[in-house]
JSON list of C-alpha atoms and ligand atoms in Angstrom, two decimals:
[
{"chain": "A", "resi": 28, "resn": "UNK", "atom": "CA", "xyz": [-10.56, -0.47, 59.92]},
{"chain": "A", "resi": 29, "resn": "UNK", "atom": "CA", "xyz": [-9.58, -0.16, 56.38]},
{"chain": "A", "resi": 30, "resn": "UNK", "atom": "CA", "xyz": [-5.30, -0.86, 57.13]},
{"chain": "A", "resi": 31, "resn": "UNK", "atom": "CA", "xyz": [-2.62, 0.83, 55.69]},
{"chain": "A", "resi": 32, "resn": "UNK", "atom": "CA", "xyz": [-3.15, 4.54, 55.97]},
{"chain": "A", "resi": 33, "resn": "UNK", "atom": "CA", "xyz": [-2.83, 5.50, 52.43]},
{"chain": "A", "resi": 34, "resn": "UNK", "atom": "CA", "xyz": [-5.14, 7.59, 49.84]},
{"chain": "A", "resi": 35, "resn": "UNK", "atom": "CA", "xyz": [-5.62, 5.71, 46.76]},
{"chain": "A", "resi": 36, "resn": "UNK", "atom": "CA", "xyz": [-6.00, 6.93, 43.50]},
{"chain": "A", "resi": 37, "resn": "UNK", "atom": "CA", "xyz": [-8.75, 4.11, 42.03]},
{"chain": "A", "resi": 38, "resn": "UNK", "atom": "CA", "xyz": [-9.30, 3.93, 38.19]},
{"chain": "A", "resi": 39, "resn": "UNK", "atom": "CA", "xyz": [-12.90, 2.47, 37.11]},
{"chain": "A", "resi": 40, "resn": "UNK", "atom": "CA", "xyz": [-14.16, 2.43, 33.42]},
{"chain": "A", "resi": 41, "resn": "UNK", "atom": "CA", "xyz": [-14.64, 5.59, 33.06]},
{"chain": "A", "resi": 42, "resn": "UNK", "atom": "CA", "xyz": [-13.53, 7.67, 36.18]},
{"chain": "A", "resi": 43, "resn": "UNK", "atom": "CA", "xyz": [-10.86, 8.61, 38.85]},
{"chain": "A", "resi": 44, "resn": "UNK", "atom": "CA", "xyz": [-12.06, 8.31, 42.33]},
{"chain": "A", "resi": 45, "resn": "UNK", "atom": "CA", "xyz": [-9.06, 10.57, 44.34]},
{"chain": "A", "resi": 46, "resn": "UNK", "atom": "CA", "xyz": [-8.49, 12.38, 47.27]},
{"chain": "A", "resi": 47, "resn": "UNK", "atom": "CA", "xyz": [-10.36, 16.10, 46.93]},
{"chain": "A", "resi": 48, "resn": "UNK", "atom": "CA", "xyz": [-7.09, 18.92, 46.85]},
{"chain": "A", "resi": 49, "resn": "UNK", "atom": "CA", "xyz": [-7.32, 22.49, 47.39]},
{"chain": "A", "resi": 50, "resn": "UNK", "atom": "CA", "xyz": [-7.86, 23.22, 43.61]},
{"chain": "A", "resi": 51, "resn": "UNK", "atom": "CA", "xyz": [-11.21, 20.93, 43.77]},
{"chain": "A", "resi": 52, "resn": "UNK", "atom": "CA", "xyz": [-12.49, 23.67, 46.43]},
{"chain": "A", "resi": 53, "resn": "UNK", "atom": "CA", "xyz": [-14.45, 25.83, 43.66]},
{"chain": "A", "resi": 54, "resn": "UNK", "atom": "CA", "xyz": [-15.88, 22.58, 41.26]},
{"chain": "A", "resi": 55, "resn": "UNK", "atom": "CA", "xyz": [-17.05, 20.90, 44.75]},
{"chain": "A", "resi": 56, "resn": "UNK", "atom": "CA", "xyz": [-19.06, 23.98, 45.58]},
{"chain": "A", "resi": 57, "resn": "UNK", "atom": "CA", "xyz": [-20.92, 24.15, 42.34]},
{"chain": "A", "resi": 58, "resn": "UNK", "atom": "CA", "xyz": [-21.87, 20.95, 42.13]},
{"chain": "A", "resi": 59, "resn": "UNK", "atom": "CA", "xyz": [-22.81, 20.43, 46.03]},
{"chain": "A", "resi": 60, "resn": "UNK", "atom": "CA", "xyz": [-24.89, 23.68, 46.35]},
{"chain": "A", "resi": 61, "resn": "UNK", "atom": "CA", "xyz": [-28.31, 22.00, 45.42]},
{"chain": "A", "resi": 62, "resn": "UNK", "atom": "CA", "xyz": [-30.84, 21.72, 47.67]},
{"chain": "A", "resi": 63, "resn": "UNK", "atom": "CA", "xyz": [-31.91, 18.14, 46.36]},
{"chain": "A", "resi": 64, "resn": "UNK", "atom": "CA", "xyz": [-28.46, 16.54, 47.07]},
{"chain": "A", "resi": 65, "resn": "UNK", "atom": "CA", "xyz": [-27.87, 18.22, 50.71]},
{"chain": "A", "resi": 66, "resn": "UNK", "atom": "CA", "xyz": [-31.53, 17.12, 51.40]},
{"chain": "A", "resi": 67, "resn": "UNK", "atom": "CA", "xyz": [-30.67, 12.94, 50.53]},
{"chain": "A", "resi": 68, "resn": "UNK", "atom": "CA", "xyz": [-27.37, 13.32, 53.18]},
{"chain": "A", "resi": 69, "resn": "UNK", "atom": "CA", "xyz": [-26.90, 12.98, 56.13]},
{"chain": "A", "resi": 70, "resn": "UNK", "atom": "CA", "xyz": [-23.81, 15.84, 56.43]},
{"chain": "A", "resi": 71, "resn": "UNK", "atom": "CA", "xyz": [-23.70, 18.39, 53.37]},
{"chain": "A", "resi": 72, "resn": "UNK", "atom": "CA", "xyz": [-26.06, 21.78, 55.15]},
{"chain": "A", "resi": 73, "resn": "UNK", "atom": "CA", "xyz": [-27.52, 23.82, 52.47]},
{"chain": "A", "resi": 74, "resn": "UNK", "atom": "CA", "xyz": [-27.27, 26.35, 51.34]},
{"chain": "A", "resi": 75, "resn": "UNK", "atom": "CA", "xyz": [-23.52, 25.21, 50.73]},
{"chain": "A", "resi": 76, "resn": "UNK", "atom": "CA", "xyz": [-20.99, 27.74, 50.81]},
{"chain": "A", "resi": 77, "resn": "UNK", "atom": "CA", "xyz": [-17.22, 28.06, 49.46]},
{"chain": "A", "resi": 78, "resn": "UNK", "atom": "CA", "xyz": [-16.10, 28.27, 52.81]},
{"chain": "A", "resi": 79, "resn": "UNK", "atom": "CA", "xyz": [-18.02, 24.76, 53.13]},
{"chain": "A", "resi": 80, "resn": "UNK", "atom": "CA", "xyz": [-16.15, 23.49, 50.57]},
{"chain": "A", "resi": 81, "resn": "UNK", "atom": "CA", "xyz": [-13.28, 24.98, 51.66]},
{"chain": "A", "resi": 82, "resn": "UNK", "atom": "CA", "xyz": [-13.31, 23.54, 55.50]},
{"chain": "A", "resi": 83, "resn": "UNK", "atom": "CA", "xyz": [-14.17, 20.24, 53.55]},
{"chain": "A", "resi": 84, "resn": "UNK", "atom": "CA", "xyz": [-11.34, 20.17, 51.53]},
{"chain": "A", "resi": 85, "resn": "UNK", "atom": "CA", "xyz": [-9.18, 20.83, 54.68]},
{"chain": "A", "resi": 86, "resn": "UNK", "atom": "CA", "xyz": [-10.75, 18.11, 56.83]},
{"chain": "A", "resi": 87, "resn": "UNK", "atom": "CA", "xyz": [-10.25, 15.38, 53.71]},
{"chain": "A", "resi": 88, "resn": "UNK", "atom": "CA", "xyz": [-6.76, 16.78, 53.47]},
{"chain": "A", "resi": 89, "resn": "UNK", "atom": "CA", "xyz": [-6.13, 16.31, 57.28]},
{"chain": "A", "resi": 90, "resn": "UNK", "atom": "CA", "xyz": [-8.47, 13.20, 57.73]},
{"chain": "A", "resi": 91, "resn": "UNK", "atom": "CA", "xyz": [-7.02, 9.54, 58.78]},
{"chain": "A", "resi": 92, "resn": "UNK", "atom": "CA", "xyz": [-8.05, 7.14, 56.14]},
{"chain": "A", "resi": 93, "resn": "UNK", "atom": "CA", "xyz": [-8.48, 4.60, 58.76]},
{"chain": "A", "resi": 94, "resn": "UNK", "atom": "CA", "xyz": [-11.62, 6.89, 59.82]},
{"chain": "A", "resi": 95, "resn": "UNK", "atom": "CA", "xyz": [-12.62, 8.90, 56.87]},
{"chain": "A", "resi": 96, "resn": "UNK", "atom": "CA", "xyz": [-11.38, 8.16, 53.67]},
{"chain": "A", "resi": 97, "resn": "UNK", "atom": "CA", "xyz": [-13.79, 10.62, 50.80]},
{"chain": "A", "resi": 98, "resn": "UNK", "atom": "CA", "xyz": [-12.87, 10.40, 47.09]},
{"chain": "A", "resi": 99, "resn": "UNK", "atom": "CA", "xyz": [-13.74, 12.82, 44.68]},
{"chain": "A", "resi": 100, "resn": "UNK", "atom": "CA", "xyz": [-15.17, 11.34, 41.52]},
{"chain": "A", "resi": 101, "resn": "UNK", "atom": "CA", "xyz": [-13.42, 12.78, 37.83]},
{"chain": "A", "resi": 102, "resn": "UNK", "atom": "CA", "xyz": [-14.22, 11.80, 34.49]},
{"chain": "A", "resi": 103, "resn": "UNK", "atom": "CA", "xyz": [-11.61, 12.47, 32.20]},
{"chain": "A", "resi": 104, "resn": "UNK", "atom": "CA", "xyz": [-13.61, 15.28, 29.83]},
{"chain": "A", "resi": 105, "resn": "UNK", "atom": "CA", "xyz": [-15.91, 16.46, 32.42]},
{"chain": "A", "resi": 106, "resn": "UNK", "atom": "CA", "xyz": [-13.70, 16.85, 35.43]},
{"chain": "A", "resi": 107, "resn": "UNK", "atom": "CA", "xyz": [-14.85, 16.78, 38.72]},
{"chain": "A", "resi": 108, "resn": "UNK", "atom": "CA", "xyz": [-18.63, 14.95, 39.11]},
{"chain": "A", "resi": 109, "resn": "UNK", "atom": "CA", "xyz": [-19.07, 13.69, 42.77]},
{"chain": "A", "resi": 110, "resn": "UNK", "atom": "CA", "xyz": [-18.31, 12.34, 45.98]},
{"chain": "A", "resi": 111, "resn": "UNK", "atom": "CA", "xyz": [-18.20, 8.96, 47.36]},
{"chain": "A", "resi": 112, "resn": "UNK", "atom": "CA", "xyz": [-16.38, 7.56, 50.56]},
{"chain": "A", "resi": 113, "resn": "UNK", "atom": "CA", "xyz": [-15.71, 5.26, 53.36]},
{"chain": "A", "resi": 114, "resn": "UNK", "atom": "CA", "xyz": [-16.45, 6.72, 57.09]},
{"chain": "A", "resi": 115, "resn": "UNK", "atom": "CA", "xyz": [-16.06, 5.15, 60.12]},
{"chain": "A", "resi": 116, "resn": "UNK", "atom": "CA", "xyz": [-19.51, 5.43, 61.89]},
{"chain": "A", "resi": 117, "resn": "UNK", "atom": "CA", "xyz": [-21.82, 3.78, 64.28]},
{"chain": "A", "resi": 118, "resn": "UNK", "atom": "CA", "xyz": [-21.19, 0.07, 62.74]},
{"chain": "A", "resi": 119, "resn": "UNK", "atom": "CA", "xyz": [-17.93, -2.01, 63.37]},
{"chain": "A", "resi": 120, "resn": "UNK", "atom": "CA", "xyz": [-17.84, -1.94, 60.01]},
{"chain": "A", "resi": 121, "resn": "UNK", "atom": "CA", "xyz": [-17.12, 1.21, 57.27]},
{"chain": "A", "resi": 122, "resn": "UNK", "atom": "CA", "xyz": [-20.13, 2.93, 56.24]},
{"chain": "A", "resi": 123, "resn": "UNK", "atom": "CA", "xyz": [-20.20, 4.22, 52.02]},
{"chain": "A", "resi": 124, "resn": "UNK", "atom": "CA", "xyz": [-21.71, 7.81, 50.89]},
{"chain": "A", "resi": 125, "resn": "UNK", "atom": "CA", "xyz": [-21.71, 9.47, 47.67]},
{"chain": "A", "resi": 126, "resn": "UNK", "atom": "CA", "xyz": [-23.35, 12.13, 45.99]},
{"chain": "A", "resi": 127, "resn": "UNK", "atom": "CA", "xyz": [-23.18, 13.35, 42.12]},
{"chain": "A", "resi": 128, "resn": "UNK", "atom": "CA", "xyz": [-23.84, 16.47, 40.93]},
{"chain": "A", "resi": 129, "resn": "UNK", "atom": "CA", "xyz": [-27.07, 16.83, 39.18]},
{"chain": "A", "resi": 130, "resn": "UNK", "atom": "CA", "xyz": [-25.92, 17.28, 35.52]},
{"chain": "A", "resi": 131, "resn": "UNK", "atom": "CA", "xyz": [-24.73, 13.93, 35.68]},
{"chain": "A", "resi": 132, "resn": "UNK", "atom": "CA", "xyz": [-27.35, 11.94, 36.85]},
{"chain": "A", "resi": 133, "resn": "UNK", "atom": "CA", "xyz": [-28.76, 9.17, 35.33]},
{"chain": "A", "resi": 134, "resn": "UNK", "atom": "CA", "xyz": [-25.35, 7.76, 33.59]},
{"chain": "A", "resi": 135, "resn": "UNK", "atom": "CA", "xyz": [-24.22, 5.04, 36.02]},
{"chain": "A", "resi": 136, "resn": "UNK", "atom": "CA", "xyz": [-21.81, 7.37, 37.53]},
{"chain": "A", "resi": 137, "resn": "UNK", "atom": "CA", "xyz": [-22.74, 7.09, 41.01]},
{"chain": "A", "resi": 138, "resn": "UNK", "atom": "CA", "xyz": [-22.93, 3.33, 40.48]},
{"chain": "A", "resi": 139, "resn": "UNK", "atom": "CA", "xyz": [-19.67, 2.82, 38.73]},
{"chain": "A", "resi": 140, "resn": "UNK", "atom": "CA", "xyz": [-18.24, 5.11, 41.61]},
{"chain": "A", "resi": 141, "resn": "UNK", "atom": "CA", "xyz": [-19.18, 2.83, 44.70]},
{"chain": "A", "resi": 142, "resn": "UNK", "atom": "CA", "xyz": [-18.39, -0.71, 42.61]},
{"chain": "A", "resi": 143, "resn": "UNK", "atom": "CA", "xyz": [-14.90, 0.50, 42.08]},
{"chain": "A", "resi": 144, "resn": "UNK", "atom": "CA", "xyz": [-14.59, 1.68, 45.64]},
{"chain": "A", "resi": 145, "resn": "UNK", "atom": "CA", "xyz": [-16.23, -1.65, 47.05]},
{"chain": "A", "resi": 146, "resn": "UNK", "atom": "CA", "xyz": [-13.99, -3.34, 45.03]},
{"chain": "A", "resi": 147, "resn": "UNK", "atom": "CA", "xyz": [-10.72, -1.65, 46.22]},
{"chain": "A", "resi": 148, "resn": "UNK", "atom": "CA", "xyz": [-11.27, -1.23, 49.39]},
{"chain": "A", "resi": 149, "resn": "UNK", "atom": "CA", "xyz": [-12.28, -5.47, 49.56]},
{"chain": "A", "resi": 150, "resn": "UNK", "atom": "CA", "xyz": [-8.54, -6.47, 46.96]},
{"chain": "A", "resi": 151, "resn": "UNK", "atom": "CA", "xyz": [-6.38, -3.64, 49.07]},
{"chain": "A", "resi": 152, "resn": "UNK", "atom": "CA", "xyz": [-7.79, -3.18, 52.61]},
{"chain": "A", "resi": 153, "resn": "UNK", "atom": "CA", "xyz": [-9.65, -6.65, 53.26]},
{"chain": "A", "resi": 154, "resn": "UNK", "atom": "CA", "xyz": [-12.92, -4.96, 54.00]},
{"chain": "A", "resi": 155, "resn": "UNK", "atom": "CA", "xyz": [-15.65, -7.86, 53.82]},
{"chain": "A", "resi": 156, "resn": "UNK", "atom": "CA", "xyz": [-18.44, -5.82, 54.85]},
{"chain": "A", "resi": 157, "resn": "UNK", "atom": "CA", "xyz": [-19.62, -2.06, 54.48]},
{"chain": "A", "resi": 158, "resn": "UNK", "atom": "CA", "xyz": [-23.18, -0.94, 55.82]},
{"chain": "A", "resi": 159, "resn": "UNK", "atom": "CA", "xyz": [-24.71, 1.86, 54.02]},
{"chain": "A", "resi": 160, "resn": "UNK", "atom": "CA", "xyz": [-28.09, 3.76, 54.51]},
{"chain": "A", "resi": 161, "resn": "UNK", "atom": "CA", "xyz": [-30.76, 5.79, 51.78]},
{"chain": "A", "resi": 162, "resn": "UNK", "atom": "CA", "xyz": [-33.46, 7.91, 53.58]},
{"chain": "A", "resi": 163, "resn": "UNK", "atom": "CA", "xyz": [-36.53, 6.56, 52.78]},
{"chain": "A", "resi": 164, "resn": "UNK", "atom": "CA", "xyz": [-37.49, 9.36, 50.02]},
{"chain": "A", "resi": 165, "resn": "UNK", "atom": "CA", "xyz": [-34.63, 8.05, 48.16]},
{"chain": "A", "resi": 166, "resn": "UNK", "atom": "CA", "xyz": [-35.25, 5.46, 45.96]},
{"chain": "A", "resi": 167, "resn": "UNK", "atom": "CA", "xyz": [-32.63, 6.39, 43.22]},
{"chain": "A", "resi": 168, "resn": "UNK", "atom": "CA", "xyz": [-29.98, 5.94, 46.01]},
{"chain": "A", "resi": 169, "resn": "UNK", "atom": "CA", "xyz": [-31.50, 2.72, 47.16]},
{"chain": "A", "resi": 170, "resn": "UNK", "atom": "CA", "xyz": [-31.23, 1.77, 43.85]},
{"chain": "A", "resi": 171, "resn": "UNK", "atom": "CA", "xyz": [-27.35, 1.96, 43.18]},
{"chain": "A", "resi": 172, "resn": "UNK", "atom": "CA", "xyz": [-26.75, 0.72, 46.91]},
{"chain": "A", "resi": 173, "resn": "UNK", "atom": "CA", "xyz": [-28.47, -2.82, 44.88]},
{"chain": "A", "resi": 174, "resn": "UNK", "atom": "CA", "xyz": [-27.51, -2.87, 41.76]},
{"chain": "A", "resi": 175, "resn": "UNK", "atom": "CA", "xyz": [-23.27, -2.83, 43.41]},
{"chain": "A", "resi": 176, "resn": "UNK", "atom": "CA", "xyz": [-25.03, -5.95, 45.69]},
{"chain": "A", "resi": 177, "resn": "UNK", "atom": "CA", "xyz": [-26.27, -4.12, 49.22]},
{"chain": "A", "resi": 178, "resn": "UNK", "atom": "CA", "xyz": [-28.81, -5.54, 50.74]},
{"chain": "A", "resi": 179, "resn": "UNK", "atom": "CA", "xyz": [-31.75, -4.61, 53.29]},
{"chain": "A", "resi": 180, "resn": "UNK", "atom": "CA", "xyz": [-31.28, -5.56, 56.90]},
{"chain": "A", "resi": 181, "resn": "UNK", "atom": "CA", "xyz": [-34.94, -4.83, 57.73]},
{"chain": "A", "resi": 182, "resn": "UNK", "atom": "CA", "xyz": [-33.86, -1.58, 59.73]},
{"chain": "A", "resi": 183, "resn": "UNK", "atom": "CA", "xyz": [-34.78, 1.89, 59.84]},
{"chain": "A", "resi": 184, "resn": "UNK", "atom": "CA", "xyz": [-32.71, 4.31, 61.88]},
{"chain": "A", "resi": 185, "resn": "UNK", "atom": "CA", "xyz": [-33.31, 8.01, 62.36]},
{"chain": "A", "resi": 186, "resn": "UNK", "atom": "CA", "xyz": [-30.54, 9.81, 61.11]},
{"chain": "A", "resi": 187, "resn": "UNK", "atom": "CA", "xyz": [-29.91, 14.18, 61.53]},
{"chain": "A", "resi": 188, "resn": "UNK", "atom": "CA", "xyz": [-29.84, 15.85, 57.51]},
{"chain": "A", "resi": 189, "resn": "UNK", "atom": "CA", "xyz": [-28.14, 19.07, 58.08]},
{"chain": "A", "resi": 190, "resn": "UNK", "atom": "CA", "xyz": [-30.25, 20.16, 55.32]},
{"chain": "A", "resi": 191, "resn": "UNK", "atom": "CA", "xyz": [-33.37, 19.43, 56.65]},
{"chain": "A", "resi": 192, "resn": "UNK", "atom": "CA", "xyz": [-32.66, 20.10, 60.25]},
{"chain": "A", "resi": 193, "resn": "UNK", "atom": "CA", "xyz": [-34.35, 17.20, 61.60]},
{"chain": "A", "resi": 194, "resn": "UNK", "atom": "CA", "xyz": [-34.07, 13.35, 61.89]},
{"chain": "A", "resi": 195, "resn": "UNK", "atom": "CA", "xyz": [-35.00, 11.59, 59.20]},
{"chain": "A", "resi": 196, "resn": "UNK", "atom": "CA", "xyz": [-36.06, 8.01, 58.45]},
{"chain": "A", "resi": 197, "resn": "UNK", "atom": "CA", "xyz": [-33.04, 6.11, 57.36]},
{"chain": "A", "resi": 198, "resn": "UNK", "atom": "CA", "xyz": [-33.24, 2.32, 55.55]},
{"chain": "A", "resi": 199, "resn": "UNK", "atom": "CA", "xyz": [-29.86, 0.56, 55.64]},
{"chain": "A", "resi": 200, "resn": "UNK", "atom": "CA", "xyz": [-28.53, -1.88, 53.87]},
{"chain": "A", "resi": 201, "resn": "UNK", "atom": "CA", "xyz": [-25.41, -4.23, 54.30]},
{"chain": "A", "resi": 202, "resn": "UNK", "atom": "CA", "xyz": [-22.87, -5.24, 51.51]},
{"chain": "A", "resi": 203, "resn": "UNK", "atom": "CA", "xyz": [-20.39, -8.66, 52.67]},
{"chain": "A", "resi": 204, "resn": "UNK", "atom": "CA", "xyz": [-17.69, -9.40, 50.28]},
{"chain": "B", "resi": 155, "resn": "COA", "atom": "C1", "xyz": [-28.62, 9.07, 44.18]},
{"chain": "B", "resi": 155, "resn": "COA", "atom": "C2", "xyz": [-27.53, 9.54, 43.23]},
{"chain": "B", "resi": 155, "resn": "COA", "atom": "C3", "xyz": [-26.16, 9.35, 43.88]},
{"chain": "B", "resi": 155, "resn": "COA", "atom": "C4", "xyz": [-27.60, 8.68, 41.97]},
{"chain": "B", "resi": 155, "resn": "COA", "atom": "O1", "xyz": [-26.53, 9.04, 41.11]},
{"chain": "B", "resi": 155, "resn": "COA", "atom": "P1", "xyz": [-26.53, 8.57, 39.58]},
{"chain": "B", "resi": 155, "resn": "COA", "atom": "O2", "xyz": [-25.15, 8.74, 39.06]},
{"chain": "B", "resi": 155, "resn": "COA", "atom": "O3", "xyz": [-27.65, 9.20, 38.86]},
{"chain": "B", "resi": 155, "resn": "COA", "atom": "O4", "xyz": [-26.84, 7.00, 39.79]},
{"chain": "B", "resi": 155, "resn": "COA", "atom": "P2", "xyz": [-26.82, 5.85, 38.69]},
{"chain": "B", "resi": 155, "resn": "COA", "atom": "O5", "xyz": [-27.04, 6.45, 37.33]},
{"chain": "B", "resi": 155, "resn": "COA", "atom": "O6", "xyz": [-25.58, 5.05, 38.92]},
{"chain": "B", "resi": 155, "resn": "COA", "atom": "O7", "xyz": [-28.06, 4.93, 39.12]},
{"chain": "B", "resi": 155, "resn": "COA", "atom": "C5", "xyz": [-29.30, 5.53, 39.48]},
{"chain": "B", "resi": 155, "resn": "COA", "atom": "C6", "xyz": [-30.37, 4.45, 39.49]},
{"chain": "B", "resi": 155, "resn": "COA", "atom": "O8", "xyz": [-31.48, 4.95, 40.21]},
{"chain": "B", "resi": 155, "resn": "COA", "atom": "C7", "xyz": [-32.65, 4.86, 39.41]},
{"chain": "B", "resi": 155, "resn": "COA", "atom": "N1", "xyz": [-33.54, 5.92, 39.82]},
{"chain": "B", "resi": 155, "resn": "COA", "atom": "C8", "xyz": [-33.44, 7.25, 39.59]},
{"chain": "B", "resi": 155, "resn": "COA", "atom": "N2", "xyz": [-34.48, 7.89, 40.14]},
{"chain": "B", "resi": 155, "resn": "COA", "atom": "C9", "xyz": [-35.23, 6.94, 40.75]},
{"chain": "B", "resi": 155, "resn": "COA", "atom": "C10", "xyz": [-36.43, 6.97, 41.50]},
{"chain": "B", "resi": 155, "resn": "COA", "atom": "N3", "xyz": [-37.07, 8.12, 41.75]},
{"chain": "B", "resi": 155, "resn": "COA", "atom": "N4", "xyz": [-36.92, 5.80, 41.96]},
{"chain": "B", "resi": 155, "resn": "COA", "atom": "C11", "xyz": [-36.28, 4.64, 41.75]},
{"chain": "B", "resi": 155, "resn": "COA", "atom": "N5", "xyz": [-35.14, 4.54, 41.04]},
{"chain": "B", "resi": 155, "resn": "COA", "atom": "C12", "xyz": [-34.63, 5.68, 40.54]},
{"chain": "B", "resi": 155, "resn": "COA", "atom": "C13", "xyz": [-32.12, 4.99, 38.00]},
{"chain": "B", "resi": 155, "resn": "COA", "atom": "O9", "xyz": [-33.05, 4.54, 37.05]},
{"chain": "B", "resi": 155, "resn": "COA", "atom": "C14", "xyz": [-30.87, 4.10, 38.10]},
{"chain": "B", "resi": 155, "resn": "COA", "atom": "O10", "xyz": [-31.19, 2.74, 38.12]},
{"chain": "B", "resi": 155, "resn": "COA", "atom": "P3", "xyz": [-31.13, 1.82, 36.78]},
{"chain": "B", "resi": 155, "resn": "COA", "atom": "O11", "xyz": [-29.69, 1.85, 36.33]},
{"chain": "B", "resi": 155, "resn": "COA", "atom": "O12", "xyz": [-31.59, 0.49, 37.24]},
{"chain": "B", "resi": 155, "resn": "COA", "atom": "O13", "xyz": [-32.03, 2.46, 35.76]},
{"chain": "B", "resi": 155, "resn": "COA", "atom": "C15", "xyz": [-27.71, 11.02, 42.81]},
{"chain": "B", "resi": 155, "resn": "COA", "atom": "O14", "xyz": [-29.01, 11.22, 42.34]},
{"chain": "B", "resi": 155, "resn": "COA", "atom": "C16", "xyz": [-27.43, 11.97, 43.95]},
{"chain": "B", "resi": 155, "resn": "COA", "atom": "O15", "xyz": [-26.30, 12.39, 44.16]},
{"chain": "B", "resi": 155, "resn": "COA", "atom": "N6", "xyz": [-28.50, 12.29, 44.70]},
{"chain": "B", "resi": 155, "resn": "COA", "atom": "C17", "xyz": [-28.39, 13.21, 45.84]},
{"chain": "B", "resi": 155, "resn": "COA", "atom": "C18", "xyz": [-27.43, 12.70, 46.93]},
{"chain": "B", "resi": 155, "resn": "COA", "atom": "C19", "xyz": [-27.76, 11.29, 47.37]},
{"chain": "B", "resi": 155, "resn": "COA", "atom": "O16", "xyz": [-28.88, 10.82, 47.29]},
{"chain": "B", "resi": 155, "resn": "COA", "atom": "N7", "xyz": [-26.71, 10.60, 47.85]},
{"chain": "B", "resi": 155, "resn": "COA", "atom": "C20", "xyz": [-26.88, 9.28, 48.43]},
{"chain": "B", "resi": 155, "resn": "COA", "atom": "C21", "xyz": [-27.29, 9.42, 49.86]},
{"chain": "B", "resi": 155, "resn": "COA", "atom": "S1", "xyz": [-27.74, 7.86, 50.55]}
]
């Protein structure tokens, strides 16, 4: 779906979105270990463990980009912040997710995360659509999916949280080049 097999590397203002590496293992679990980001996804469980992070880490490492491509998100000073990424899911078309760890809400990061990975994976992979999905006690997220231009299609789909154990009313939203 996305091409060429490669893992970019994707500057933005102010951060590096980059495959995770084995080193990342210890800064992902920190930050991903909080109850009130595994609750807003559909696929981090909590409580989050290092071997979590550890088997995530392994299945980035191993995973075809054409599939499952997840970047982690570094600032420069502040190191590792977040996640974001493009997965193959139900939908011809890629699906984004991101998270950012809770000391760095609130700055535009998550934003400026999925604008510069819109934008790549449109100039380098010829994506012209993405769907993406906020559960419905999620404004903030709904908000960044529109402010980087997603739209509502109108439908709600149940989706599993592996932190809540149970389907969970899911509003998705479209993005076309
Ligand atoms: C949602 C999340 C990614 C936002 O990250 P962030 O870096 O703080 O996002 P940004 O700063 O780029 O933008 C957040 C926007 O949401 C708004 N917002 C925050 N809380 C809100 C709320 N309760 N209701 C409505 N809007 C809200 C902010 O004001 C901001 O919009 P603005 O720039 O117009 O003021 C982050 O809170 C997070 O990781 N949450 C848990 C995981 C998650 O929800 N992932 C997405 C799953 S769909």
């Amino acid at each position: 779906m996305f091409g060429l097999t490669l893992k970019p590397e994707i500057g933005t203002e102010r951060l590096t979105l980059r495959p995770p590496q084995a080193q990342d293992v210890e800064s992902i679990f920190h930050l991903v270990n909080d109850v009130d980001i595994a609750r807003m996804t559909s696929g981090i469980p909590h409580p989050y463990s290092l071997d979590n992070a550890c088997a995530f880490v392994a299945m980035a490492e191993r995973a075809d980009p054409h599939l499952d491509l997840p970047l982690l998100i570094e600032h420069p000073r502040w190191g590792p912040m977040g996640m974001v990424g493009l997965h193959q899911r139900e939908d011809p078309w890629p699906e984004i997710g991101y998270w950012v760890g809770r000391t760095f809400w609130g700055m535009g990061f998550a934003t400026e995360a999925a604008a510069g990975l819109l934008d790549w994976a449109h100039r380098a992979r010829g994506v012209r659509a993405v769907a993406s999905g906020h559960f419905t006690d999620n404004p903030a997220s709904g908000r960044v999916l529109e402010k980087v231009g997603f739209l509502y299609t109108g439908q709600i789909r149940p989706r599993q949280s592996n932190a809540r154990l149970k389907p969970t009313n899911t509003r998705m939203m479209i993005w076309l080049a």
